[in-house]
Every structure is written in C-alpha cells, then in structure tokens.
Coordinates of C-alpha atoms in Angstrom, one line a residue:
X13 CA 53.5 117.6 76.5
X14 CA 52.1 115.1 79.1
X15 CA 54.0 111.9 79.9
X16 CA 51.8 108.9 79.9
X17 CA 51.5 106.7 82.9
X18 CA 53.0 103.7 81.7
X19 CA 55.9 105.6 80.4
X20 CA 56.1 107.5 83.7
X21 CA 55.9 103.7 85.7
X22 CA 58.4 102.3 83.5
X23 CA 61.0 105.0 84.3
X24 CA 59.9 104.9 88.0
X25 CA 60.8 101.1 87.8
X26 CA 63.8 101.7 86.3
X27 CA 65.3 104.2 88.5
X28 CA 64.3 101.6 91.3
X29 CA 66.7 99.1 90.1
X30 CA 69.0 101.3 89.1
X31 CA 69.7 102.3 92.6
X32 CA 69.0 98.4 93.8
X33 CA 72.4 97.6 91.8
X34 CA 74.0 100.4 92.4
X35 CA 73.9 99.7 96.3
X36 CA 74.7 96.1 95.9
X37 CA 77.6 96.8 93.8
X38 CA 78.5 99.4 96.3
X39 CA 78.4 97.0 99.2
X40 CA 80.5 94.3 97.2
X41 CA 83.0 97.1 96.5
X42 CA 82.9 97.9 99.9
X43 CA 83.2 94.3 101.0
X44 CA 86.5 94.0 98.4
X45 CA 88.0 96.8 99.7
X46 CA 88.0 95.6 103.3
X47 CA 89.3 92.6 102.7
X48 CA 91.9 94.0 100.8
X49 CA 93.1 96.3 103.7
X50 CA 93.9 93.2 105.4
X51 CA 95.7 91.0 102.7
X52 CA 97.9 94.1 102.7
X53 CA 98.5 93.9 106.4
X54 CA 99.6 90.3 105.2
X55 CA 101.6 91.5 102.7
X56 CA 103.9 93.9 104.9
X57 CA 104.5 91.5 107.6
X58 CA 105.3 87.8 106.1
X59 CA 108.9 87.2 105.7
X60 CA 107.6 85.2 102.1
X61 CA 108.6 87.9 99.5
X62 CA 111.4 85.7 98.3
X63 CA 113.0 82.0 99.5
X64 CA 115.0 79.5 98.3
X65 CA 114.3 76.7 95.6
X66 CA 117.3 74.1 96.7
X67 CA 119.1 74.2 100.1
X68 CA 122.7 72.3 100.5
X69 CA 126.2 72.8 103.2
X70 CA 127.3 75.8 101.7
X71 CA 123.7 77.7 101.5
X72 CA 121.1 77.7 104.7
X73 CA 117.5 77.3 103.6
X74 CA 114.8 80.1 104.1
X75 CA 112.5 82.4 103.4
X76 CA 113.0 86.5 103.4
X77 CA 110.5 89.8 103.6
X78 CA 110.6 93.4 104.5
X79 CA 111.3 92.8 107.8
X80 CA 112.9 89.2 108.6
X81 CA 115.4 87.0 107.6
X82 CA 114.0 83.3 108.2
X83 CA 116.1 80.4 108.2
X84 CA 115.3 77.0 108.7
X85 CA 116.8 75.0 112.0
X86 CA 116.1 71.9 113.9
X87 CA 113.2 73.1 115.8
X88 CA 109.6 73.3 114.0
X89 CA 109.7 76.9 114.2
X90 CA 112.5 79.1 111.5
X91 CA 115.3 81.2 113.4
X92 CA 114.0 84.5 111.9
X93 CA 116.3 88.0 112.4
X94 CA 114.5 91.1 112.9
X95 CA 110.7 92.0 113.1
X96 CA 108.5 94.6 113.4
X97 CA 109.1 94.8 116.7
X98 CA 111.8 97.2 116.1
X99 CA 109.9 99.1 113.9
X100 CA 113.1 98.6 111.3
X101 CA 113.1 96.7 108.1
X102 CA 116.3 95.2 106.4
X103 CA 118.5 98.0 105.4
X104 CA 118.3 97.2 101.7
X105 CA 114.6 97.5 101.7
X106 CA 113.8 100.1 103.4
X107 CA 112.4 102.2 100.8
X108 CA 110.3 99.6 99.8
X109 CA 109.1 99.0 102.9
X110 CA 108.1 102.4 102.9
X111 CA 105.8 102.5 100.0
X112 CA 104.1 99.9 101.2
X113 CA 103.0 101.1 104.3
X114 CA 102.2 104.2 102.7
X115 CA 100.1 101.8 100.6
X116 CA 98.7 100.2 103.7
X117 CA 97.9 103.9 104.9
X118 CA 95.9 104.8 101.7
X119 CA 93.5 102.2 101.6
X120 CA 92.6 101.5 105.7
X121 CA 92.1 105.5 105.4
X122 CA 89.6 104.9 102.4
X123 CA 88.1 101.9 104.7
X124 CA 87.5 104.3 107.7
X125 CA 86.3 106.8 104.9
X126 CA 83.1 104.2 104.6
X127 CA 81.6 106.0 107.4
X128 CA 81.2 109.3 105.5
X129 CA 78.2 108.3 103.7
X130 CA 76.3 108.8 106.7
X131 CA 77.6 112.4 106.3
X132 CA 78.6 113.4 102.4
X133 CA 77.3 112.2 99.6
X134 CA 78.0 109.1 98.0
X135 CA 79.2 110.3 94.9
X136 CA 82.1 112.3 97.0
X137 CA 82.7 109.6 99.4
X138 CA 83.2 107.0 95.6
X139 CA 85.7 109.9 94.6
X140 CA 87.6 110.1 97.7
X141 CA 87.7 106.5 98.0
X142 CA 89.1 105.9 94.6
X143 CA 91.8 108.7 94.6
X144 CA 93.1 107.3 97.6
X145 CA 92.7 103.5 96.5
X146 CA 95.1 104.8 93.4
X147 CA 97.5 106.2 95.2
X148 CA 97.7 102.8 97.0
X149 CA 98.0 100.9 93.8
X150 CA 100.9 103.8 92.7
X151 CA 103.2 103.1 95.9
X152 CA 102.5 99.4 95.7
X153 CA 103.3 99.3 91.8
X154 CA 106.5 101.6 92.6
X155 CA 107.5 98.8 95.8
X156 CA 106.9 96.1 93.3
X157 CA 109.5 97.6 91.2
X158 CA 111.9 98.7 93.6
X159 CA 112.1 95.0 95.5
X160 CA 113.7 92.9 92.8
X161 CA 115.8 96.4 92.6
X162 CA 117.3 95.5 95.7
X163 CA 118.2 92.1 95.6
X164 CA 121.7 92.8 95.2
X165 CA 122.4 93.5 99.2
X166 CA 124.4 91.3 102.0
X167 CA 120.9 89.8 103.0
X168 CA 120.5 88.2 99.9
X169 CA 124.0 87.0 99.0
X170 CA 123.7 85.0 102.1
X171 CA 120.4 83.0 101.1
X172 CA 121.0 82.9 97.9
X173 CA 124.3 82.7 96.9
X174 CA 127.1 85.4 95.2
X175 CA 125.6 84.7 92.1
X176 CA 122.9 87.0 93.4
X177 CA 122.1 90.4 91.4
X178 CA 119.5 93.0 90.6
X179 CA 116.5 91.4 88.9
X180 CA 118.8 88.2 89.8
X181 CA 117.6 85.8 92.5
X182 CA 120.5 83.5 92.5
X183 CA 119.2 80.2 94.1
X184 CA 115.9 82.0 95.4
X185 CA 112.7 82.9 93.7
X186 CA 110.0 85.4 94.6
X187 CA 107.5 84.1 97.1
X188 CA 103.5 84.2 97.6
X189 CA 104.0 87.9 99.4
X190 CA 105.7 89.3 96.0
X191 CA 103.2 87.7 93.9
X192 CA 100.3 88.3 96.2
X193 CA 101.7 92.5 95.9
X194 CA 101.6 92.3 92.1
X195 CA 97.9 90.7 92.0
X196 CA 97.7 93.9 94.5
X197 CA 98.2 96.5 92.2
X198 CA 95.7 94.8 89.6
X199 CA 92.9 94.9 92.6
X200 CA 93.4 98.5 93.5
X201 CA 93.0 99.4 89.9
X202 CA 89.7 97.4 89.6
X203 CA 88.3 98.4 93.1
X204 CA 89.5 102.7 92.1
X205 CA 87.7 102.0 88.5
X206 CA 84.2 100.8 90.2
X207 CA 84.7 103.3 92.9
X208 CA 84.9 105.8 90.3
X209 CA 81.9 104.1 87.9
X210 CA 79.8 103.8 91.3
X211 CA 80.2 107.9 91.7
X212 CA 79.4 108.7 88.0
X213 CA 76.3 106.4 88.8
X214 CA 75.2 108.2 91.7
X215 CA 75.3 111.4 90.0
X216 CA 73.4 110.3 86.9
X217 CA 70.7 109.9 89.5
X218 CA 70.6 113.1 90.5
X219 CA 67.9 115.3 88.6
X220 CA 69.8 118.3 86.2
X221 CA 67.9 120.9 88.2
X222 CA 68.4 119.7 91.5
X223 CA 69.5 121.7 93.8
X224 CA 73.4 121.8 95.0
X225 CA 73.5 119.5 98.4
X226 CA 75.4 121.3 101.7
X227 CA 79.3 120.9 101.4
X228 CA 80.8 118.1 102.9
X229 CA 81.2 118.1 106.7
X230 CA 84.8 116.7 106.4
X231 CA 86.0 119.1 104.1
X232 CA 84.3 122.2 106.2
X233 CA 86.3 120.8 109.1
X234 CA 89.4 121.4 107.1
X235 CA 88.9 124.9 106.6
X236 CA 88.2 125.2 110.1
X237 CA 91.9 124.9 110.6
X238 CA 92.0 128.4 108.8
X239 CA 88.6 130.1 109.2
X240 CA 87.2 129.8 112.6
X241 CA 83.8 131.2 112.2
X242 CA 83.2 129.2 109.1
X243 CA 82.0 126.5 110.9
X244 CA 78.8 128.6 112.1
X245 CA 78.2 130.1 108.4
X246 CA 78.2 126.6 107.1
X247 CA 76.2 125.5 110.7
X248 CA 78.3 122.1 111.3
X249 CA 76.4 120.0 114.0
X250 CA 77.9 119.0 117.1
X251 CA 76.9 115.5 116.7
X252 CA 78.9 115.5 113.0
X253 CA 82.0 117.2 114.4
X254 CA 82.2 114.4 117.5
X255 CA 81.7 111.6 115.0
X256 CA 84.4 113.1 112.5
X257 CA 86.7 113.4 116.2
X258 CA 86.2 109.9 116.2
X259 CA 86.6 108.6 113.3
X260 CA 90.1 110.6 112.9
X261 CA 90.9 109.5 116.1
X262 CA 89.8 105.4 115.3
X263 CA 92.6 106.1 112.5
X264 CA 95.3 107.2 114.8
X265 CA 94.8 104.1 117.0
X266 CA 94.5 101.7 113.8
X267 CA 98.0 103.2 112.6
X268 CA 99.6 102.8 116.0
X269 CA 98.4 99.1 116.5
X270 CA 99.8 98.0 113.6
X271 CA 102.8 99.6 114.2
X272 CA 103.3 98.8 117.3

C-alpha cells in the first residue's frame, strides 16, 4: 500500500520539528546544567549556610558554612576561621562537606560529558548525563539532611548560643547557601527527568529497522583497560582516543583547581 505524498510531506514536516525542539530543548538543558555546575561551586564555598538573626555582648554576630566560621569585627571585611585553603572543613561537617563535593563531582563530570556527542550518540550521552545528574541530586538531598543533623557541635554553640541542638538553630537560622542546596536537589531532578525525556526522544527518532550504531568510543576505552586488542576489533581512531585523553585529562585539572 502506497503512501500518498501529502501524507508522506506531512510526516517529513513533522519529523523536522520534532528534532528542531528536541535540539533547542537539548541546548536549554545543556545551558541549565552549566550553570548549575557553578551555583554549586557557590554552594560549597560561601560560609552562608546558617547565621545569626540577633547579635548582643554575650553572642558575636556571623555567618557559618562548610568551611568557615565568619564573624563580624570593626573592619568592613568578617574575621572568618578556616578555608578551603586547607583543604579541611569544620570537624562537625565533614561528612557533609563530603557529599557535596561528591555532588559537585557528578555534575561538572556530566558538563565535560557534553563533549561526547561529537562521539556517542545522543541518546547515550542524555542517559549518562541524567544518571550522573541523580546521583548529584542523591548526595545533595543526603548533605541537606545531614547539615541541620550536625548543628549540635562546639562551632555552633558559640554563634548561636547553648540553646543550640539538632534540627535546633538556637539564635541562628539557615542561610541563602542551605536554601539555595534544597532548591538544588529540586533542579537536579528536573534537569535528570528532561535528560532522560530528551533520550527517549532521540530514540523514538530512530527507524525500528535501523541498524545498531558502533559502540561508544568511551565505553570501548574502558575495556581497553582489560582487553588490549579490543581496541583494533572495534577500530578506535587515533583522533577519538586523543580527544577522550583530553577530555579525561581537562577533568583532572578542573578537580584540582577547585580544590586547590
């Protein structure tokens, strides 16, 4: 049974801007998740996670995060303790400054996995992307928890009083980084949802008797680690093992300037 050609040009049209809005959706998801990667940069370093709401003789006046302890003084600039300098957060939150930067790990690593579409295709890179966006959202949602969790530590009883207790602020109250880390875990779970619509997408557009594409250069260089010749059976180009190099080593310096 022959198709007619005005059924056959409205399909064609339709498949046209299907894949229009599936790349600007892509682009915007792309766009969201950069920015993202940065706000949680923010999030890990500002000593704003909690402060205090009224300041008098016997309690100093400040703000407190992962890492520092600020108080206010005389000078413009807040006599802050600590840093990332030292690579060492305050000994009460040390676990949740862990889960964070595993966090921060996740989604720069599905950032720098933006340059796989040039190699994979995009329904993979969506996948791998979202996973990975998830499991920032899980150690985020997990820090979240952990944070008010902690409260009850030397740090806090001096900024905010004995009165302080787990889940109990005393005379402080959570900050813009806290409440910036909770709208965090919402955005991860919106941007790993349209990662994952955006890969069901580009499969639907995929034929049902098309042909299975070549495996994924990244994942053939992982088994490389165990099979040697199985990068000439699968016939890996030069060019796409130097740009994977590359890109794995981009990641290496992106974790070491931020922690250094």
């Amino acid at each position: 049974m022959s198709v007619s050609p005005g059924l056959a040009d409205l399909s064609r049209l339709y498949q046209t801007e299907f894949v229009r809005s599936a790349r600007a959706v892509g682009v915007l998801w792309a766009v969201c998740t950069l920015c993202f990667a940065v706000i949680q940069v923010v999030i890990l370093v500002q000593p704003s996670w909690v402060g205090t709401t009224a300041s008098g003789p016997p309690l100093p006046s400040g703000t407190m995060g992962l890492f520092e302890v600020c108080l206010e003084s005389d000078w413009p600039v807040p006599d802050c303790r600590g840093g990332l300098s030292s690579l060492s957060p305050l000994p009460s939150f040390q676990s949740v400054a862990v889960l964070v930067g595993v966090s921060l790990w996740a989604v720069w690593t599905s950032v720098l996995c933006l340059c796989l579409f040039r190699f994979c295709s995009a329904a993979t890179v969506y996948k791998i992307c979202a996973w990975l966006q998830l499991t920032a959202g899980f150690c985020l949602a997990l820090a979240c928890l952990l944070f008010p969790d902690s409260w009850e530590s030397p740090e806090m009883r001096v900024l905010c009083g004995d009165s302080v207790g787990s889940f109990s602020p005393g005379n402080c109250s959570v900050h813009w980084a806290y409440i910036l880390a909770l709208l965090g875990i919402l955005d991860y779970a919106i941007l790993a949802t349209l990662a994952f619509v955006l890969a069901n997408r580009q499969d639907a557009l995929l034929p049902p008797d098309a042909p299975d594409g070549e495996p994924c250069p990244v994942v053939l260089l992982l088994a490389v680690c165990y099979e040697n010749y199985y990068v000439k059976l699968c016939k890996i180009s030069f060019f796409q093992l130097y740009v994977m190099l590359q890109c794995y080593s981009l990641l290496n310096n992106t974790v070491a300037f931020i922690l250094s």
